[in-house]
Short mmCIF file of C-alpha atoms in Angstrom, two decimals:
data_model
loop_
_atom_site.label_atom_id
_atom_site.label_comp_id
_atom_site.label_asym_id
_atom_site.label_seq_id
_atom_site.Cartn_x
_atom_site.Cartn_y
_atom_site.Cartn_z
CA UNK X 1099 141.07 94.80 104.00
CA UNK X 1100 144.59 94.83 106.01
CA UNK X 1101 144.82 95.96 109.68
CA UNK X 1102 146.20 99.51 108.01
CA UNK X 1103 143.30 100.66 106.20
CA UNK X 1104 140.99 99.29 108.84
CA UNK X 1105 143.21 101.71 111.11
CA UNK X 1106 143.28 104.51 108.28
CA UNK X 1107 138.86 103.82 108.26
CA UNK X 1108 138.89 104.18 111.89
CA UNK X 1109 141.06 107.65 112.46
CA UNK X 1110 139.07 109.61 110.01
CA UNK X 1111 137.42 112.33 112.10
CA UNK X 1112 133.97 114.41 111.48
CA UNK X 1113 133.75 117.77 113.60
CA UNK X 1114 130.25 119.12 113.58
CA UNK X 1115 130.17 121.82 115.59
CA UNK X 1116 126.73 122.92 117.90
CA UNK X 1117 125.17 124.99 114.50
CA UNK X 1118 126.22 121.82 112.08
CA UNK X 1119 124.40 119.82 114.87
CA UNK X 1120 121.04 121.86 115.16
CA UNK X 1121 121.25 122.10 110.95
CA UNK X 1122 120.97 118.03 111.10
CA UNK X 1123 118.37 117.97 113.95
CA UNK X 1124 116.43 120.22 112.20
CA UNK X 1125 116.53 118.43 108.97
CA UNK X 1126 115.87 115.15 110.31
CA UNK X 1127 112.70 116.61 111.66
CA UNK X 1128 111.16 117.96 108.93
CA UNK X 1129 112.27 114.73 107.09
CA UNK X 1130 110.21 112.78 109.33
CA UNK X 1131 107.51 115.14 109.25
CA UNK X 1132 107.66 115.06 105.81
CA UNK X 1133 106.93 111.53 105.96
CA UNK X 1134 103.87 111.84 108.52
CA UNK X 1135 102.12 114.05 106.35
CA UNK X 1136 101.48 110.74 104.03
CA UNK X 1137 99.86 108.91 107.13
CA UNK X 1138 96.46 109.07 107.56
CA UNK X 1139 94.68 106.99 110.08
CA UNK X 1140 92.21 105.24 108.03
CA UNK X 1141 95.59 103.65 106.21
CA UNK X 1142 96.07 102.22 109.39
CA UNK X 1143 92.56 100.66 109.19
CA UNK X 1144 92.96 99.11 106.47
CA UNK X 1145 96.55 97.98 106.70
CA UNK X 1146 95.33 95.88 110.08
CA UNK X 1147 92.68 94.28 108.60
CA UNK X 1148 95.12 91.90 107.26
CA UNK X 1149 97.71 92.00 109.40
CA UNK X 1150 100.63 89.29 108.15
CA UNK X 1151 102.73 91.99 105.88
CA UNK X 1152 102.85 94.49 109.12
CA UNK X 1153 103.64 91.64 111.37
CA UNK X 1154 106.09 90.13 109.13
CA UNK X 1155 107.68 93.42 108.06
CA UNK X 1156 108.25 94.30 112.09
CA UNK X 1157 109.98 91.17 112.17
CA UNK X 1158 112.25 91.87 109.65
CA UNK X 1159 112.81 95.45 110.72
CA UNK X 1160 113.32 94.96 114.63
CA UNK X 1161 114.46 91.45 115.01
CA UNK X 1162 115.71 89.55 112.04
CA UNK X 1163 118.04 92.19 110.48
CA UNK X 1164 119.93 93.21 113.73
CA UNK X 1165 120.73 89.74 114.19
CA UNK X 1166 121.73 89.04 110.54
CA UNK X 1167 123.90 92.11 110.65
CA UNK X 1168 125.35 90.72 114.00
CA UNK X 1169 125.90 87.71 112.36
CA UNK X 1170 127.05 89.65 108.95
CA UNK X 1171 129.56 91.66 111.13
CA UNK X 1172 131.05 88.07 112.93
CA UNK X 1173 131.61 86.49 109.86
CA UNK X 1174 133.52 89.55 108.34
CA UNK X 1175 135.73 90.19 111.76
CA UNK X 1176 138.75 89.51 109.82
CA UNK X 1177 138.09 92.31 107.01
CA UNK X 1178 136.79 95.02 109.16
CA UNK X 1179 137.36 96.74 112.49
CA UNK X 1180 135.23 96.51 115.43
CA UNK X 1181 133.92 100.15 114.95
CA UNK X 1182 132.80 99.42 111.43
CA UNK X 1183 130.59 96.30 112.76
CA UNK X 1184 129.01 98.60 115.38
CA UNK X 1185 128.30 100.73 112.57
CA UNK X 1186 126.45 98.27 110.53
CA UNK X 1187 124.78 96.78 113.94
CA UNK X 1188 123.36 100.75 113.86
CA UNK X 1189 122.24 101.11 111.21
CA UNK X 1190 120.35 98.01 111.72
CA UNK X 1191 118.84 98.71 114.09
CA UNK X 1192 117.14 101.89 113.07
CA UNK X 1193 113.68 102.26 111.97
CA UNK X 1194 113.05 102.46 108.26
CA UNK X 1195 114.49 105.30 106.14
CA UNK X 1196 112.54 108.41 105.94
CA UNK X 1197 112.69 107.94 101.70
CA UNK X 1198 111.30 104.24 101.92
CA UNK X 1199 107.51 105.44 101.23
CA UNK X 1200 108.95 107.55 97.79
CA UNK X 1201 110.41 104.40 96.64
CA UNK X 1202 107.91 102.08 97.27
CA UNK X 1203 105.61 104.48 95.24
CA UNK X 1204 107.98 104.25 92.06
CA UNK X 1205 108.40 100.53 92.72
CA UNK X 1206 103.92 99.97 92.11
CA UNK X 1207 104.61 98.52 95.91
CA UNK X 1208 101.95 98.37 98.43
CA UNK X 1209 101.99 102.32 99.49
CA UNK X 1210 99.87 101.85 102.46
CA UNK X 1211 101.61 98.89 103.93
CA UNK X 1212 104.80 101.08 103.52
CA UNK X 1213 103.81 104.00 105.14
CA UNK X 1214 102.39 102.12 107.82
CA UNK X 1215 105.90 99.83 108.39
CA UNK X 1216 107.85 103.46 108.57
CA UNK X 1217 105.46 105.02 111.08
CA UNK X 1218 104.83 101.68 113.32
CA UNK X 1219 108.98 101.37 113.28
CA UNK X 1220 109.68 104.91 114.01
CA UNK X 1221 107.15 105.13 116.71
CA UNK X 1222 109.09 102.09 118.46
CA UNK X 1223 112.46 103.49 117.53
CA UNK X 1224 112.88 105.73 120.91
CA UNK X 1225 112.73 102.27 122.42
CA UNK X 1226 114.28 99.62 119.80
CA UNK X 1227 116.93 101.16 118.75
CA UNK X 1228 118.66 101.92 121.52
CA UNK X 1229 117.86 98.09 122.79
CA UNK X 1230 118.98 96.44 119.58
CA UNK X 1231 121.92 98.59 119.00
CA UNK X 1232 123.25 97.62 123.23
CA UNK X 1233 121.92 93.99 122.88
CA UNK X 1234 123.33 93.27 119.45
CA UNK X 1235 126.33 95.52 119.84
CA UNK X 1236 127.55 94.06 123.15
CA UNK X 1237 127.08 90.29 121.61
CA UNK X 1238 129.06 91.41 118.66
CA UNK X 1239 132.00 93.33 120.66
CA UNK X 1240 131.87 89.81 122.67
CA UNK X 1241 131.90 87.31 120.27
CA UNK X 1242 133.89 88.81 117.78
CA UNK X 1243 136.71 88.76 120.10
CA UNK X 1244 137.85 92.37 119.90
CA UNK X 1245 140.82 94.01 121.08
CA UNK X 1246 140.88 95.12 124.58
CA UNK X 1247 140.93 98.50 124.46
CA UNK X 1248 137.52 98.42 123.18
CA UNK X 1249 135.06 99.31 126.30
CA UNK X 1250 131.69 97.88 127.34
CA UNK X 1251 128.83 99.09 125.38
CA UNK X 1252 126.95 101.17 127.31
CA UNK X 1253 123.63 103.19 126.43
CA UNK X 1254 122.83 106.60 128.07
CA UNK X 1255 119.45 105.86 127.74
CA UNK X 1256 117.94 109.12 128.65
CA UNK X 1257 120.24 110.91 126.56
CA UNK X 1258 119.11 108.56 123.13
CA UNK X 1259 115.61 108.71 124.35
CA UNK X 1260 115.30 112.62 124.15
CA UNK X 1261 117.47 112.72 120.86
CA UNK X 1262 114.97 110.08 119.23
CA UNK X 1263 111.61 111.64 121.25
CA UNK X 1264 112.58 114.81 119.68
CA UNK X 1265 113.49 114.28 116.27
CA UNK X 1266 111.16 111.34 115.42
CA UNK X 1267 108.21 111.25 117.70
CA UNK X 1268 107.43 114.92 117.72
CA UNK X 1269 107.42 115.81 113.89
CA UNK X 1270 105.61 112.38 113.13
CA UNK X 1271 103.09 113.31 116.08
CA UNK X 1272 102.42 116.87 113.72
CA UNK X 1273 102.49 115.73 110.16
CA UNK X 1274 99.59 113.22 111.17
CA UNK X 1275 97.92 116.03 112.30
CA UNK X 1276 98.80 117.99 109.70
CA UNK X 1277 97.37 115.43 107.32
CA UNK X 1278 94.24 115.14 109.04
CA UNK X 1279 93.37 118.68 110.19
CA UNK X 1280 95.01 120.23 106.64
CA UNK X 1281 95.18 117.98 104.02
CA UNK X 1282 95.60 120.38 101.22
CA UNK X 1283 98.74 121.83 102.73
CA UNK X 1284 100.02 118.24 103.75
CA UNK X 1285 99.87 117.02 99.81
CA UNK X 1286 101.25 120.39 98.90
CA UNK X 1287 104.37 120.06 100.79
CA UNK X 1288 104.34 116.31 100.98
CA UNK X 1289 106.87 115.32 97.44
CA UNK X 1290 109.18 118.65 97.97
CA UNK X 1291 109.99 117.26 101.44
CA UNK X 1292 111.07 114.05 99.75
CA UNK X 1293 113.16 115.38 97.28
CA UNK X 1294 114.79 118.27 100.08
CA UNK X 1295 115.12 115.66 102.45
CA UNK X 1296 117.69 113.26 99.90
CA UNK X 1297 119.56 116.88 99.05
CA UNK X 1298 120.06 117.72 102.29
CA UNK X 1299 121.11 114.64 103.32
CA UNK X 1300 123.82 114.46 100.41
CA UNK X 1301 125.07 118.39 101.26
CA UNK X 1302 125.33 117.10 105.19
CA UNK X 1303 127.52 114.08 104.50
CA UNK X 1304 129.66 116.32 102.47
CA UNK X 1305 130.13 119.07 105.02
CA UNK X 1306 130.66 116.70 107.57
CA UNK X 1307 133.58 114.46 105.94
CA UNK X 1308 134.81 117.97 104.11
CA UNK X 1309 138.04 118.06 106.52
CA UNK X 1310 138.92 114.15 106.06
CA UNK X 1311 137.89 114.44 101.85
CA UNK X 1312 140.78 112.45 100.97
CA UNK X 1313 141.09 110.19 103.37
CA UNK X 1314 137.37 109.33 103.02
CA UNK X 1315 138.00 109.00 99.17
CA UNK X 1316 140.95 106.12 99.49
CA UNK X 1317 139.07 104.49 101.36
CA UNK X 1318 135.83 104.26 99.65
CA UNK X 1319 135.93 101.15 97.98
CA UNK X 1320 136.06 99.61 100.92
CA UNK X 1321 133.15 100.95 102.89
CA UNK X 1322 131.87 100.78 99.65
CA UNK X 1323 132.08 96.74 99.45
CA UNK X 1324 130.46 96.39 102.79
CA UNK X 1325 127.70 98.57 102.42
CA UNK X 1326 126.77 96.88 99.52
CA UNK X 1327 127.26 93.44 100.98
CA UNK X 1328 125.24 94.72 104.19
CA UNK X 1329 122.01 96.30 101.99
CA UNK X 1330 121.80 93.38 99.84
CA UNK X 1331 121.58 91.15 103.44
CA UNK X 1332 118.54 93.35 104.37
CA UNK X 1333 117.15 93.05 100.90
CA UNK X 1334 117.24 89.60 100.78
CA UNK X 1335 115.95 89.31 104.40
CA UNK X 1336 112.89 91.42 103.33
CA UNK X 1337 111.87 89.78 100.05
CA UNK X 1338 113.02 86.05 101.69
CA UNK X 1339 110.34 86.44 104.28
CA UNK X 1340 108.02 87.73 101.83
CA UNK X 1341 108.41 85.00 99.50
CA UNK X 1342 108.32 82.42 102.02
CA UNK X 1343 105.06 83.74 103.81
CA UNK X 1344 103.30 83.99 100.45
CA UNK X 1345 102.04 87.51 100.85
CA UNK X 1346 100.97 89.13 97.90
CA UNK X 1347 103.81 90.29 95.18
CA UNK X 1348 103.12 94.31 95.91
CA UNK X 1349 103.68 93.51 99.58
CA UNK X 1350 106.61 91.73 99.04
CA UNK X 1351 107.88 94.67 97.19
CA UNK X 1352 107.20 97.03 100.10
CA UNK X 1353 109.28 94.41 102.97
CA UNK X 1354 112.14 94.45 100.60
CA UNK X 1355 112.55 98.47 100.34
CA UNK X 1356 111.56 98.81 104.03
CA UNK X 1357 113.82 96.74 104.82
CA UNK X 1358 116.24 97.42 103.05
CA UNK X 1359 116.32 101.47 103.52
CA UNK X 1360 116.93 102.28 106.66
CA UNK X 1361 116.87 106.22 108.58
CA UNK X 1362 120.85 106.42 108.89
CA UNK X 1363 120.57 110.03 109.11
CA UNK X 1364 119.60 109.11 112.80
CA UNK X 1365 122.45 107.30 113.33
CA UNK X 1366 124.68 110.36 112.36
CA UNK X 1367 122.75 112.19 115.09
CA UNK X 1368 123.04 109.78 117.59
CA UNK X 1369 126.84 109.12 116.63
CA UNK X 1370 127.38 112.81 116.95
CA UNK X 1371 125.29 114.48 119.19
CA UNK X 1372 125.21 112.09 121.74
CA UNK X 1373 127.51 110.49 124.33
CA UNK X 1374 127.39 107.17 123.95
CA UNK X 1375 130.85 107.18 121.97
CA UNK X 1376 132.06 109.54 124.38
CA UNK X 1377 134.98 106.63 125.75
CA UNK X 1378 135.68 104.94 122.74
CA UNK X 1379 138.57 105.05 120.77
CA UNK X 1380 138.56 106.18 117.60
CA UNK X 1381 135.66 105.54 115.41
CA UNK X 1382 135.63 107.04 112.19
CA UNK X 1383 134.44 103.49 111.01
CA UNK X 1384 130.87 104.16 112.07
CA UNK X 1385 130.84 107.33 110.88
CA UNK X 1386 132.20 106.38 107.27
CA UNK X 1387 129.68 103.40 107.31
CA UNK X 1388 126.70 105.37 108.65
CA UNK X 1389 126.83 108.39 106.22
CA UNK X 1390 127.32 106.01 103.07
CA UNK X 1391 124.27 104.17 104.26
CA UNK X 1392 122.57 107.25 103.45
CA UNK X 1393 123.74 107.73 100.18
CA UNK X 1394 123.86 104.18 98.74
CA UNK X 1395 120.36 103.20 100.26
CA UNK X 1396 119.00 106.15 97.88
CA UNK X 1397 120.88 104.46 94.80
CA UNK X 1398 119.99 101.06 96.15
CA UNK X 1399 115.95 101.86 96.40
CA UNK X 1400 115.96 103.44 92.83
CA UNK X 1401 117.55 100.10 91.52
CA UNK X 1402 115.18 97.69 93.06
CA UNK X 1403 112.04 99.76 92.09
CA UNK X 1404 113.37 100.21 88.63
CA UNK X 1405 114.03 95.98 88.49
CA UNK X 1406 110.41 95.54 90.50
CA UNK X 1407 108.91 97.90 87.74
CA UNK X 1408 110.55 95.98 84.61
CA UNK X 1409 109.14 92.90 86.22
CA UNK X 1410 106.18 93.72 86.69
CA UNK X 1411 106.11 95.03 83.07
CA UNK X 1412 107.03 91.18 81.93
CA UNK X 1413 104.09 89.60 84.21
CA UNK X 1414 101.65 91.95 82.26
CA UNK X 1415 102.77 90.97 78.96
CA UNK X 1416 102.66 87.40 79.71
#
């Protein structure tokens, strides 16, 4: 990628304005509420009974793939700008995506294990992701060498707190009681939330890069290549750690898509209805990498449970 698209990446522009914002907010909470109403705390029970797969899958979540995608974003200095890396470093270091749970149902993973991985991680987001998105993000801005006019990373910590209290903590805190207290209505309205939450993500991506539409086009292929280069990082990182822990084949499944799918609909909110960006120049790169996060992670999850499911489907006829 040449210093001109990189530049091109970086000046694209998404203006949400306050009723665009609460749309989002509101979404995202019912998403994750969406996804409490599958908890129930006997899974957790269970789940902790043999606790490797939840250990190991924290690991991968909150420590080994913000590093990697430190790392990831290093290596690649030379092909993208310093706003795309911070991009990738947040969407890192997010909790796992609110669809993870749908596609490690199709993909005959270990269900429990994933639902428990999304709630433990979201529950430690309003902490983690702030702190792996400063620690990783200043090492990154530091190593990488970037050009001055880049600032210090700094978190206002208060101001991420409340946006991830509110959006995550809150509706997870009422779809487990939902789930508990009224279980009929939770598995009622538990698969249309799925399926409204990947629509309205799509339609809010849309609206939001509808002003830059061409510019985000041309340079598509691009974001494109390091999205896909980034997922398959986090895939790998998942299944690795499965594979070399020896945990059972349906938990491996489940560290791969949990790792590998991760809630970059909260990184939209965070890059856009927060300050933390508020001195930077411009960073259209995060934006561009964050929303296609969202929508290759859903194409991404349906692969790997479709290859999971043919595999399985050899090991039985064997």
């Amino acid at each position: 990628m040449t210093h001109e698209t990189a530049a091109a990446i970086d000046s694209i522009q998404v203006t949400m304005n306050a009723g665009g914002m609460n749309t989002i907010n509101i979404v995202l909470a019912f998403v994750m509420f969406g996804v409490a109403l599958g908890i129930k705390p006997g899974i957790f029970v269970e789940v902790f009974k043999k606790p490797k797969s939840v250990i190991l899958g924290m690991c991968c979540q909150l420590l080994l793939l913000p590093a990697f995608t430190c790392l990831l974003a290093i290596i690649m200095k030379g092909w993208i700008s310093p706003m795309m890396g911070l991009g990738m470093i947040l969407v890192a270091s997010c909790p796992g995506g609110n669809i993870s749970n749908f596609m490690s149902s199709l993909a005959k993973a270990n269900i429990e294990l994933s639902v428990s991985l999304t709630a433990i991680s979201t529950a430690l987001a309003v902490v983690m992701t702030p702190f792996n998105f400063w620690l990783w993000g200043s090492l990154y801005l530091h190593t990488a060498q970037v050009a001055s006019e880049v600032p210090t990373l700094v978190i206002p910590l208060w101001d991420v707190f409340k946006t991830i209290f509110i959006l995550l903590g809150i509706p997870l805190v009422a779809g487990i009681l939902t789930s508990h207290f009224l279980p009929k209505v939770a598995n009622f309205l538990k698969k249309p939330l799925q399926w409204i939450s990947i629509v309205f993500f799509l339609v809010m991506v849309v609206l939001a890069f509808m002003g830059n539409m061409e510019a985000f086009l041309k340079c598509i292929k691009y974001i494109f290549v390091v999205v896909l280069i980034h997922n398959l990082l986090a895939l790998c990182i998942g299944f690795g750690v499965g594979s070399a822990f020896k945990v059972p084949f349906r938990d491996r499944r489940t560290l791969t898509i949990e790792t590998g799918i991760q809630n970059s609909g909260l990184g939209l909110v965070l890059l856009l209805g927060t300050g933390i960006f508020a001195g930077f120049p411009p960073h259209g790169g995060m934006l561009v990498i964050t929303a296609w996060w969202g929508v290759w992670h859903i194409i991404s999850g349906l692969t790997i449970a479709t290859i999971f499911n043919f595999t399985r489907r050899k090991e039985t006829a064997a």
